[in-house]
Coordinates of C-alpha atoms and ligand atoms in Angstrom, one line a residue:
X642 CA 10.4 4.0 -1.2
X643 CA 11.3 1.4 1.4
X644 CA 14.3 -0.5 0.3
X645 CA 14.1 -3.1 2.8
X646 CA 10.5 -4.4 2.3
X647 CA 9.7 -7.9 1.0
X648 CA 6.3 -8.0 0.3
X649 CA 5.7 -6.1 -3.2
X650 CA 3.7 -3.1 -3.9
X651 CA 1.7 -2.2 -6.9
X652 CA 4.3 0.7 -8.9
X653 CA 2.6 4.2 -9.3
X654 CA 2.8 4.4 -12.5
X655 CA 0.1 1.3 -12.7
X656 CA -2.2 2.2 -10.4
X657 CA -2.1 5.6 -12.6
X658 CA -2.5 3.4 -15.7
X659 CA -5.9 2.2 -13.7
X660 CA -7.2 5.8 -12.6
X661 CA -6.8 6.8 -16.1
X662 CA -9.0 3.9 -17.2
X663 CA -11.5 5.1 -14.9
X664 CA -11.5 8.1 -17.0
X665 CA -12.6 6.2 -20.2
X666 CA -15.2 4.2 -18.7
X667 CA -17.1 7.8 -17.8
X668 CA -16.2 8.9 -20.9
X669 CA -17.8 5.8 -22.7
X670 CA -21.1 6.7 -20.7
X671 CA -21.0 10.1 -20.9
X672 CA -20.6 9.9 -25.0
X673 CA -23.6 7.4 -24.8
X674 CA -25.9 10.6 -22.4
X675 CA -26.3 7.8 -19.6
X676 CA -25.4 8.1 -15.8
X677 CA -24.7 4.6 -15.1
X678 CA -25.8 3.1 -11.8
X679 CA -23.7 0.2 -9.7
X680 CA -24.9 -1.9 -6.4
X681 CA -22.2 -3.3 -4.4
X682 CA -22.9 -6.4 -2.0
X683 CA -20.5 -7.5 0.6
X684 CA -20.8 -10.7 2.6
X685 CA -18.1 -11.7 5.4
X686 CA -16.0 -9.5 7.9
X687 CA -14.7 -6.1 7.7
X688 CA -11.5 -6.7 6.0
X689 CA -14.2 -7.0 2.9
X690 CA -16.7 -3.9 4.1
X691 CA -13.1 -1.8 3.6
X692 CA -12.4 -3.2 -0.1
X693 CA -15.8 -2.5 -1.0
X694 CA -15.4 1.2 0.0
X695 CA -12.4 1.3 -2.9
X696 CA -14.8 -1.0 -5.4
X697 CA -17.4 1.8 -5.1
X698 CA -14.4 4.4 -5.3
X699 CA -13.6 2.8 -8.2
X700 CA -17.3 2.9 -9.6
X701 CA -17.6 6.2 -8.8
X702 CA -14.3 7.2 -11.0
X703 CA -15.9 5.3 -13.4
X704 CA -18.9 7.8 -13.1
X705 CA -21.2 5.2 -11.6
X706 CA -24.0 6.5 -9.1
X707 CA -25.2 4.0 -6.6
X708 CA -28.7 1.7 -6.2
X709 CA -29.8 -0.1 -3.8
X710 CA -30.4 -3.0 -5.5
X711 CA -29.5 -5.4 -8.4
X712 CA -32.7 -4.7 -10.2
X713 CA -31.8 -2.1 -13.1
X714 CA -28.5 -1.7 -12.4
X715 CA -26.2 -1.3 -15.4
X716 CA -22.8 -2.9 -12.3
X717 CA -23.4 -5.8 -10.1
X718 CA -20.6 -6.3 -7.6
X719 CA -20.8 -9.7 -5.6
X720 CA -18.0 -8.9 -3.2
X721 CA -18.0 -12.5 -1.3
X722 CA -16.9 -14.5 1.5
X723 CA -15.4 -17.9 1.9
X724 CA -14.9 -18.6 5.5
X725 CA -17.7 -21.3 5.9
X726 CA -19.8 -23.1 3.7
X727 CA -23.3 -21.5 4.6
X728 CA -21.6 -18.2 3.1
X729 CA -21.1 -19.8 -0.1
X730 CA -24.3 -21.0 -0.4
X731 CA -25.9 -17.8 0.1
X732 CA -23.6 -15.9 -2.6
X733 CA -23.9 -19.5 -4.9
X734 CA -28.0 -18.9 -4.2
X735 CA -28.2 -14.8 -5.0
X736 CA -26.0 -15.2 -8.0
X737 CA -28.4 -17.5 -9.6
X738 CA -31.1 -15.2 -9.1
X739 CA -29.3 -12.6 -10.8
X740 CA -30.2 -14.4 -14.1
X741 CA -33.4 -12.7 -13.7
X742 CA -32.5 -9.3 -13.1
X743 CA -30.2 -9.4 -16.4
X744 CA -32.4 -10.5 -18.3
X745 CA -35.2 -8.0 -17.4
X746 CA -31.9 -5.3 -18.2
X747 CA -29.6 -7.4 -21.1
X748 CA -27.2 -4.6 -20.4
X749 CA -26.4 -5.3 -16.8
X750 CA -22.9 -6.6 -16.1
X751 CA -22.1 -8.8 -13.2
X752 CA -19.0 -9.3 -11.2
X753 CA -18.0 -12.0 -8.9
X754 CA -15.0 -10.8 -6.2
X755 CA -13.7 -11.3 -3.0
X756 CA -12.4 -14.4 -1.0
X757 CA -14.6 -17.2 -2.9
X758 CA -12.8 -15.9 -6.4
X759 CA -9.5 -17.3 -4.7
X760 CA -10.7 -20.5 -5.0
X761 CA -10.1 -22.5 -8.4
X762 CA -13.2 -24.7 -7.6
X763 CA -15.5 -21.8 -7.2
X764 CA -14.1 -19.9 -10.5
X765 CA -14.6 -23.4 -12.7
X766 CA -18.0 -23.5 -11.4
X767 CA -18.9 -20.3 -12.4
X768 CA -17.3 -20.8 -15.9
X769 CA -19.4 -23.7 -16.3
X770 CA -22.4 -23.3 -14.8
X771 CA -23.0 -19.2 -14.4
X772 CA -22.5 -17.9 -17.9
X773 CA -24.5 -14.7 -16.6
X774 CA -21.3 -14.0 -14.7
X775 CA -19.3 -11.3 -16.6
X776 CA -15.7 -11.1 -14.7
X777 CA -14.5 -12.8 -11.9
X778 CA -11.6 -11.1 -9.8
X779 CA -9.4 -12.6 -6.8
X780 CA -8.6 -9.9 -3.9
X781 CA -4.9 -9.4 -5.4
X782 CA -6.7 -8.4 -9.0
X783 CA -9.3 -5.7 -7.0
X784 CA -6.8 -2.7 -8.0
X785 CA -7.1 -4.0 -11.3
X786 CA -11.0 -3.4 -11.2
X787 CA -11.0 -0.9 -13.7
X788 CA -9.3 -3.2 -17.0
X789 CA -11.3 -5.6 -16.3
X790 CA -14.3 -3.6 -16.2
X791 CA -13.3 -1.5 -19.3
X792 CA -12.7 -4.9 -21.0
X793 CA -16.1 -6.2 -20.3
X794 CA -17.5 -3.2 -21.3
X795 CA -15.9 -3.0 -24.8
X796 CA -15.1 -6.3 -25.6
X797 CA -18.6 -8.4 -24.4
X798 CA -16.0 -11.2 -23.5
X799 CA -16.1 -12.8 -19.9
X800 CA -13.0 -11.8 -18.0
X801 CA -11.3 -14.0 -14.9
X802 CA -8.5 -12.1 -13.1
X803 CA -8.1 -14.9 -10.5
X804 CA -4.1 -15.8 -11.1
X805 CA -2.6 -16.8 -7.7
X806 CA -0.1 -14.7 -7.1
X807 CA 1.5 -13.6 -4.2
X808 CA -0.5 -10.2 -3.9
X809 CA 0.7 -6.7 -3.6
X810 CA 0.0 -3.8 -1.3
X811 CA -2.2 -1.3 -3.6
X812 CA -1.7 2.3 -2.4
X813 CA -3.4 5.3 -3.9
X814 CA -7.3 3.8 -4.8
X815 CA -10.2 6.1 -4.5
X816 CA -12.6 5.2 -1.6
X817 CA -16.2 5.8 -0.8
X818 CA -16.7 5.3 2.9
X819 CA -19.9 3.9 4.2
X820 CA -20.5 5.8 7.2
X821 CA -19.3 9.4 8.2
X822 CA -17.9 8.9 11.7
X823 CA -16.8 5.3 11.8
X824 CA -13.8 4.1 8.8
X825 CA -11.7 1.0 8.5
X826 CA -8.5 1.3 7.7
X827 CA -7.0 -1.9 6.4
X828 CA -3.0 -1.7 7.9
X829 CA -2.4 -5.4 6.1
X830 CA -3.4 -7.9 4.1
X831 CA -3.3 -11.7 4.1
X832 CA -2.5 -14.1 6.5
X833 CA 0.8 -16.3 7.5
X834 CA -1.3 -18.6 10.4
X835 CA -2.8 -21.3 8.7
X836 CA -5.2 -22.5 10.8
X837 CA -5.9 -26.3 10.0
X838 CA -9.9 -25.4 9.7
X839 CA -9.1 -21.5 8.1
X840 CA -9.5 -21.2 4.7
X841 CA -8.5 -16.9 4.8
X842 CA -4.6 -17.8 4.2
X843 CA -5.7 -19.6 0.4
X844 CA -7.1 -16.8 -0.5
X845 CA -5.9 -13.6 0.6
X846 CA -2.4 -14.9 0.2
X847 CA 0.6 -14.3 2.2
X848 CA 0.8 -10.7 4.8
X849 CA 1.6 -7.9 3.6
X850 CA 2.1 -4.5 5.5
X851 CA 1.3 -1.1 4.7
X852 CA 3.7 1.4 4.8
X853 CA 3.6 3.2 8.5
X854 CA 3.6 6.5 6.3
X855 CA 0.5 5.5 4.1
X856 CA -1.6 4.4 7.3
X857 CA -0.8 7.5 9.1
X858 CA -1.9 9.6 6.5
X859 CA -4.8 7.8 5.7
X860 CA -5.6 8.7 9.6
X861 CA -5.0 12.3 9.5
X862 CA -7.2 12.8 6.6
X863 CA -9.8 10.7 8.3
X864 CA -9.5 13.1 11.6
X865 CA -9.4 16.3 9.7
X866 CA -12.6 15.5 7.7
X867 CA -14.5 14.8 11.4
X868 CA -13.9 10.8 11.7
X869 CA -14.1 9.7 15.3
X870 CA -14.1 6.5 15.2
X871 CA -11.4 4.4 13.3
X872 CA -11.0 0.3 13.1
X873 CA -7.2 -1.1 12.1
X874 CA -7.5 -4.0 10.0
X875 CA -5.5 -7.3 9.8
X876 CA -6.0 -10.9 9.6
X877 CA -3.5 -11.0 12.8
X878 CA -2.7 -7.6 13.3
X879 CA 0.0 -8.2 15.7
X880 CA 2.1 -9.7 12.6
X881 CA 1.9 -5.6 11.1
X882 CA 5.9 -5.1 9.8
X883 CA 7.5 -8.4 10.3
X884 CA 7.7 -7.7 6.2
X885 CA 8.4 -3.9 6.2
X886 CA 12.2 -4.5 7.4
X887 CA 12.4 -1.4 9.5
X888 CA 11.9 -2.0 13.0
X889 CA 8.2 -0.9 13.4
X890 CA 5.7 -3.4 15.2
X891 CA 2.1 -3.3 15.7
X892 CA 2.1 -1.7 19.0
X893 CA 4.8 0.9 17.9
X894 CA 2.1 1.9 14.8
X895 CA -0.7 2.1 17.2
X896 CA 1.1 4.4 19.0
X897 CA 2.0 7.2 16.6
X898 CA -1.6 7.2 15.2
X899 CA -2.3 7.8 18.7
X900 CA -0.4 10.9 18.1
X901 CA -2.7 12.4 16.2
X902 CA -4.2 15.5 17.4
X903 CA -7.9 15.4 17.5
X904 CA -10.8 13.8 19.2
X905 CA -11.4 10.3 18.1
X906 CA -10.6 6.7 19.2
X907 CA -8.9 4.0 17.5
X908 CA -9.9 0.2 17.6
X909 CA -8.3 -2.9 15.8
X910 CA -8.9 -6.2 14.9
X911 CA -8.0 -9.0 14.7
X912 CA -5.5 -9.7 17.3
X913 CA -4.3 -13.2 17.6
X914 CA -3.2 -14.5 21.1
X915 CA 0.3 -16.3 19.5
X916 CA 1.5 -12.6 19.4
X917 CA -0.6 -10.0 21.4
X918 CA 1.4 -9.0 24.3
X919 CA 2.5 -7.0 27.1
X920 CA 4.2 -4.3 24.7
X921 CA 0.4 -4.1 23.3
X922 CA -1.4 -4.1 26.2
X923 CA 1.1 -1.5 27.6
X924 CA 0.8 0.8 24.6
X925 CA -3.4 0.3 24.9
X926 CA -3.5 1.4 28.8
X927 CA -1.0 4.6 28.4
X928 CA -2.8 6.2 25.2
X929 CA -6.3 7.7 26.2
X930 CA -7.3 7.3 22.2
X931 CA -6.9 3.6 22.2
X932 CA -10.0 2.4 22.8
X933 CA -10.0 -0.4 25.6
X934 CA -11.6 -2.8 23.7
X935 CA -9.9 -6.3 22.5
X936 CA -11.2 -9.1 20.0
X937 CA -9.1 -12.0 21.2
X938 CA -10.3 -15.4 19.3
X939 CA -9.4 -18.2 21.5
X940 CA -11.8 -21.1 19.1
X941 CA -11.8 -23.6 22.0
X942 CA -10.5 -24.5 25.7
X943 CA -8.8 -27.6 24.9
X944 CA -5.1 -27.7 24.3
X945 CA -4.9 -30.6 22.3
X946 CA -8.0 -29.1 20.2
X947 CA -5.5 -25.8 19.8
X948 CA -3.0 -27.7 18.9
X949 CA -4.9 -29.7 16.0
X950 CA -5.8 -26.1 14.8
X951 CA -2.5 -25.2 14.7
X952 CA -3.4 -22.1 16.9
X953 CA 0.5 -21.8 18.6
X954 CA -0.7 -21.6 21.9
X955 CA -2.2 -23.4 24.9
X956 CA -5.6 -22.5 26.8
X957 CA -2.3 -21.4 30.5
X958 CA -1.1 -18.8 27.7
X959 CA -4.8 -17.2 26.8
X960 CA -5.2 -16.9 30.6
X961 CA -2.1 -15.6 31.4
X962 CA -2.6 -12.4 28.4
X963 CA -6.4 -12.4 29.6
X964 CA -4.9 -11.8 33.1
X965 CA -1.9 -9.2 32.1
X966 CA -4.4 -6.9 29.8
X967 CA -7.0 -6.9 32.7
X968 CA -4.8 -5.8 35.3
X969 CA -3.4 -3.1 32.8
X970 CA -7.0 -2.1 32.0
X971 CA -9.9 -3.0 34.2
X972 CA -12.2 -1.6 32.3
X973 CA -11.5 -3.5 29.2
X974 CA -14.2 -5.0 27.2
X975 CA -13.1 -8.0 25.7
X976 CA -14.5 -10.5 23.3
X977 CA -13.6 -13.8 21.3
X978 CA -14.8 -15.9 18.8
X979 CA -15.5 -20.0 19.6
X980 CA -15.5 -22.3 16.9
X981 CA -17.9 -25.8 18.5
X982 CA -17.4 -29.2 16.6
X983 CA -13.8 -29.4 15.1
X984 CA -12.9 -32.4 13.5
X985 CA -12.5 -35.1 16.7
X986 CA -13.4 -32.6 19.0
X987 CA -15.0 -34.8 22.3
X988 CA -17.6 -33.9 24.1
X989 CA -14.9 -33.3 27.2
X990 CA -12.9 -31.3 25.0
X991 CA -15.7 -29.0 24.7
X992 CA -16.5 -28.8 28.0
X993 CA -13.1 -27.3 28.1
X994 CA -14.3 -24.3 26.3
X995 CA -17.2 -24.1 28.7
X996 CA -15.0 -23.9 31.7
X997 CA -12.7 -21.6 29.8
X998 CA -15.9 -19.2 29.0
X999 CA -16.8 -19.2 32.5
X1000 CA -13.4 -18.5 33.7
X1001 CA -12.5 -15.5 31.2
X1002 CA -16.4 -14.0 31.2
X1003 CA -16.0 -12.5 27.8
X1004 CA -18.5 -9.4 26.8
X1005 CA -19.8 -11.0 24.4
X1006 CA -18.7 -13.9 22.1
X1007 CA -19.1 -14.9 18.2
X1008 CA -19.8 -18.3 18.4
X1009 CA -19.3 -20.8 14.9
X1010 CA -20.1 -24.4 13.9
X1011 CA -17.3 -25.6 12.5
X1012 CA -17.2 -26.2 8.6
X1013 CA -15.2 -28.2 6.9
X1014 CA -13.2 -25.9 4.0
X1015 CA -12.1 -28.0 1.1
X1016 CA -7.9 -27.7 0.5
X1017 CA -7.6 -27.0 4.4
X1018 CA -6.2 -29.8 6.5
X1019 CA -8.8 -30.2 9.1
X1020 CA -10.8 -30.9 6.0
X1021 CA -8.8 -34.2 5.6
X1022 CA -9.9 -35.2 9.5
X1023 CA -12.1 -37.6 10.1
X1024 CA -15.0 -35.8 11.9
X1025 CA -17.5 -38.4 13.9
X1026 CA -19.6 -36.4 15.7
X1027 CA -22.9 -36.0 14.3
X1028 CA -24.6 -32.3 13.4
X1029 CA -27.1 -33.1 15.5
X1030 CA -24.6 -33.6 18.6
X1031 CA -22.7 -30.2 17.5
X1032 CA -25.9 -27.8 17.3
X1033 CA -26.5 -29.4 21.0
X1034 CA -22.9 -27.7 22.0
X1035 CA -24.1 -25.1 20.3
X1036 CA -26.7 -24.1 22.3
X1037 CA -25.0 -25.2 25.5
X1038 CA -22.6 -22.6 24.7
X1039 CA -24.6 -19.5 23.6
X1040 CA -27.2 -20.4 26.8
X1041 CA -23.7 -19.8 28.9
X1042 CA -22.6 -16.6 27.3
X1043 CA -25.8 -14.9 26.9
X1044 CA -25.8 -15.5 30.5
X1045 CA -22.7 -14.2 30.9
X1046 CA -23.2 -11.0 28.2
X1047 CA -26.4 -10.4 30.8
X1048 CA -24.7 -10.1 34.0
X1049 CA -22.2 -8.0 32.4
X1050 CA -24.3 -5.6 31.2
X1051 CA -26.6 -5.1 34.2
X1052 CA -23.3 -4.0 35.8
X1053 CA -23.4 -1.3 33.8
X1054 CA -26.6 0.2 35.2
X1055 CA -26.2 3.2 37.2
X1056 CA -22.3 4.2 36.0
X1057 CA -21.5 7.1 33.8
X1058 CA -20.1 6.5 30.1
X1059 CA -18.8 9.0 27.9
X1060 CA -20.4 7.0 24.4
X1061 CA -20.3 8.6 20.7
X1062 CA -23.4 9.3 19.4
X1063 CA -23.1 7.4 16.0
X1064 CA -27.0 7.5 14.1
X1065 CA -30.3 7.3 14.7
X1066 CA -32.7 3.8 14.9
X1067 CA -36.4 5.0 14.7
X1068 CA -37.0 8.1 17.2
X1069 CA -33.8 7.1 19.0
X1070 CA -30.4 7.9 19.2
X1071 CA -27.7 4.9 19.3
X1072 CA -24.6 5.6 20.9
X1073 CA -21.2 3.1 21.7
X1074 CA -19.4 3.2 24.5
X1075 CA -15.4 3.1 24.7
X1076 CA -15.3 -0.8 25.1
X1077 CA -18.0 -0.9 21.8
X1078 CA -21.3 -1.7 23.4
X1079 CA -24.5 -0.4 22.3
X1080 CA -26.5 2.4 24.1
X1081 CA -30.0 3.2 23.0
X1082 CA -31.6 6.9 24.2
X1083 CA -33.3 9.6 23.5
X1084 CA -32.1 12.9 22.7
X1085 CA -31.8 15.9 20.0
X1086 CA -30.4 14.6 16.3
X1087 CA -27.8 17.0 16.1
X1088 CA -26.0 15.1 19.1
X1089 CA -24.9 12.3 16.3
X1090 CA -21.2 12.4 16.0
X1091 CA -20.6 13.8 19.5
X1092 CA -18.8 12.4 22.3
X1093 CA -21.4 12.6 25.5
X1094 CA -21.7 11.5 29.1
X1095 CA -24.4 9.6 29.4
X1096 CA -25.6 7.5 32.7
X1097 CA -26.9 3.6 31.8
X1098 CA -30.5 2.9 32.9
X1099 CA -30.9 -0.3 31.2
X1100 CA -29.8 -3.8 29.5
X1101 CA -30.5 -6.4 28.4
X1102 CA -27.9 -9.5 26.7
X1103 CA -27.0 -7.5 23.5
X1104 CA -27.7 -3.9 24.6
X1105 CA -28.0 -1.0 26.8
X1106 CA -30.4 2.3 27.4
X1107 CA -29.5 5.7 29.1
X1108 CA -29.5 9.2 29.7
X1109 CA -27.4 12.2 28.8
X1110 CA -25.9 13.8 31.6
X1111 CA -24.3 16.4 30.6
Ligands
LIG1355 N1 -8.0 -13.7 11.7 C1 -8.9 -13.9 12.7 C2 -10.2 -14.6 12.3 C3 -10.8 -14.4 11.0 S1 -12.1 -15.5 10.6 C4 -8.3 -14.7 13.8 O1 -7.5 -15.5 13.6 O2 -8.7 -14.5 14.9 C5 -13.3 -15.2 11.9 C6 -13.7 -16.4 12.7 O3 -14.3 -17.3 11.9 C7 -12.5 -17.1 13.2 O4 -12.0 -16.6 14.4 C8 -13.1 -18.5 13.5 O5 -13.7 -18.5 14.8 C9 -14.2 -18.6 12.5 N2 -13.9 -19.6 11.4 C10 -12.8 -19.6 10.6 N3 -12.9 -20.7 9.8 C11 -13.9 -21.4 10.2 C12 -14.5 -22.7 9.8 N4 -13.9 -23.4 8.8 N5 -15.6 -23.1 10.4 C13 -16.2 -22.4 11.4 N6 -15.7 -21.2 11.8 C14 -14.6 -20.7 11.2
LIG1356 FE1 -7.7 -17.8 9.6 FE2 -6.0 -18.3 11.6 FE3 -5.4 -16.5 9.7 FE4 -7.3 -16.0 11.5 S1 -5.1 -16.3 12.0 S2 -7.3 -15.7 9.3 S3 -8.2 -18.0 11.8 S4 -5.6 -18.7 9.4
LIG1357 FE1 -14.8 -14.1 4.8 FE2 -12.7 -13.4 3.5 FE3 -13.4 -12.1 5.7 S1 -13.3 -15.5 3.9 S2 -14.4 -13.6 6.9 S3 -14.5 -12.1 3.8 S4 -11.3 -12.5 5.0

């Protein structure tokens, strides 16, 4: 037990209180001669990918087996996202369709969780106006998963587990990974940034570390049972142990996982520009199992548009880091995300970004509208420019980077890349490269989860093709 750590963490003896819950809910199916199925739908970012591996752990304690779809299943799991408004829609939209599955199956229970349960106006609305809704939990209540299903099991009651509370690190839930090869490993929870436009800090609550000794061992297991490619998870990574109270930074837990003996590579994300730095680029060029591959959001090219976003640094101080990690790794692939249309954003203020996007000459770019997030301040801004005028920068800016993403990738053609072979699409193989990008080729099936040479023969703006070579 770390003495010195001031975020808390769920005690042992509850999360043991929860497995042994688990326990009863298979018991209560097994006593009725049913195997109960579940389906599990996750909208948003990876952050909620990873908790939906420990809801279907969960489920699976539980005794469930796993559909494919809402029809006929006995669990529904709406595991949902909050960071614009379209998102909401969409979950708002599905949810209501999900009157029809339960009715055509009476038995069917349906859970609402995820980042749109933090929000008091989205849990009133569902009281009101989606009594098919069985429980609603908050991200800090998704270790508690098992109660509240057991409750709404035995007791026919609705249950909301959406308290705001501070959150806790939960260690010891069961998880169900996706994918064989590729596995997230969330390092920390929550968010301390506050972005005026960000609505992530409301609800997934303050950050919270891991424990260094949990994250490693998480790794090792993932090595020894033939994961090769592993993702780091964090709002703002770089903030990993400011509340651990021992001395251990993000770049410091990069590099013991790097320890680890095996073949495999390890990414990360999210890394804000406020903190990366040269002790993080340092650690990325020296170890050969950090993969050379950064997400640095930069959301616009204007200072005085960072500055209303409350992003803590200026468009001289992305350029600077842009220029320091390139010069400690040429061959980095780096990428960003843009956010077009913030509140009073002018149409020279985005032309800012423009230049900015020509200068830096990302890889490839995730590029966002803004939307305005109720209960965040740049919510409160006023906001003149029309839609019309925003989907216009819109374009402007994904006509520049896919121009950009081209190029890039045509320089590829003709150089060697050792790529994992990661799955099949059709009668080809797909492969990534170091820096993340996507190969397409042909080749025997039992290549997937190799690491191979390959030679690049093609691209286009999202993708490559090659050959193996060796
Ligand atoms: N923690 C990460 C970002 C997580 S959200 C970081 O700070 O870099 C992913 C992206 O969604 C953000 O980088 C931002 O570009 C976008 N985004 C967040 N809030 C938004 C909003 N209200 N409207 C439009 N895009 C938004
Ligand atoms: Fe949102 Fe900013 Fe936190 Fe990223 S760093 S999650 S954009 S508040
Ligand atoms: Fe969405 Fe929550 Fe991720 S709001 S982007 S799922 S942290």
């Amino acid at each position: 037990m770390n003495e010195n750590r001031k975020t808390p963490v769920v005690p042992r003896e509850q999360m043991e209180e929860q497995l042994g819950i688990c326990a009863r809910v298979a018991a209560y199916w097994h006593s009725r001669g049913v195997t109960p199925v579940a389906y599990v739908e996750t909208y948003g970012c990876q952050q909620n990918e990873a908790d939906s591996e420990r809801i279907r752990g969960l489920l699976s304690q539980c005794g469930y087996g796993f559909a494919q779809e809402a029809e006929g299943a006995d669990v529904v799991v709406m595991n949902t996202c909050a960071i614009r408004e379209h998102a909401e829609q969409r979950v708002f939209g599905n949810l209501g369709a999900l009157t029809h599955t339960k009715r055509r199956h009476p038995g069917q229970k349906i859970f609402l969780c995820g980042c749109m349960a933090g929000q008091t106006v989205v849990t009133d609305r569902i009281k009101k106006s989606y009594p098919h809704v069985d429980g609603v939990f908050s991200t800090h209540h998704l270790w508690q998963f098992p109660e509240i299903l057991w409750r709404v099991l035995t007791t026919g009651k609705r249950v909301f587990y959406v308290a705001d509370e501070a959150g806790a690190v939960a260690e010891g839930l069961p998880v169900l990974r996706d994918d064989s090869l590729k596995a997230w490993v969330s390092i920390m929870y929550g968010c301390n940034n506050f972005c005026t436009y960000c609505i992530v800090p409301y609800v997934r609550g303050r950050e919270r570390s891991r424990e260094p000794e949990e994250i490693l061992a998480e790794c090792r297991e993932l090595v020894a049972s033939g994961y090769k490619d592993i993702t780091l998870l964090g709002q703002n990574v770089n903030s990993y142990g400011k509340d651990l109270g021992r001395n251990m930074d993000f770049a410091d837990l990069l590099e013991q996982i790097a320890r680890i003996p095996g073949d495999f590579l390890i990414r990360f994300m999210t890394s804000h520009p406020r903190d990366a730095g040269p002790k993080l680029f340092d650690t990325m060029a020296r170890n050969p199992k950090i993969a050379k591959q950064l997400h640095l959001p930069v959301q616009c090219g204007s200072d005085r548009v960072l500055k209303a976003m409350n992003r803590h640094y200026d468009r001289a101080r992305y350029l600077e880091l842009v220029r320091y990690a390139r010069e400690k790794m040429p061959e980095l692939v780096l990428t960003s995300d843009v956010i077009v249309g913030f509140p009073g954003e002018t149409e020279a203020e985005f032309e800012e970004t423009l230049s900015l996007i020509s200068e830096v000459r990302f890889d490839a770019l995730f590029t966002f509208i803004y939307s305005p997030r109720p209960g965040t301040p740049a919510a409160k801004l006023p906001d003149p420019v029309s839609r019309e005028e925003k989907n216009r920068w819109f374009d402007r800016l994904c006509a520049l980077q896919n121009g950009i993403s081209e190029e890039k990738h045509r320089a590829y053609v003709g150089r060697r890349y050792r790529v994992l072979v990661d799955g099949t699409e059709g009668e080809l193989l797909t492969a990534r490269t170091e820096g993340g990008r996507l190969v397409r080729l042909a080749g025997d099936k039992a290549l997937v989860g190799q690491f191979r040479e390959v030679e690049i023969t093609g691209s286009t703006t999202w993708s490559l093709t090659g050959v193996f070579v060796d």
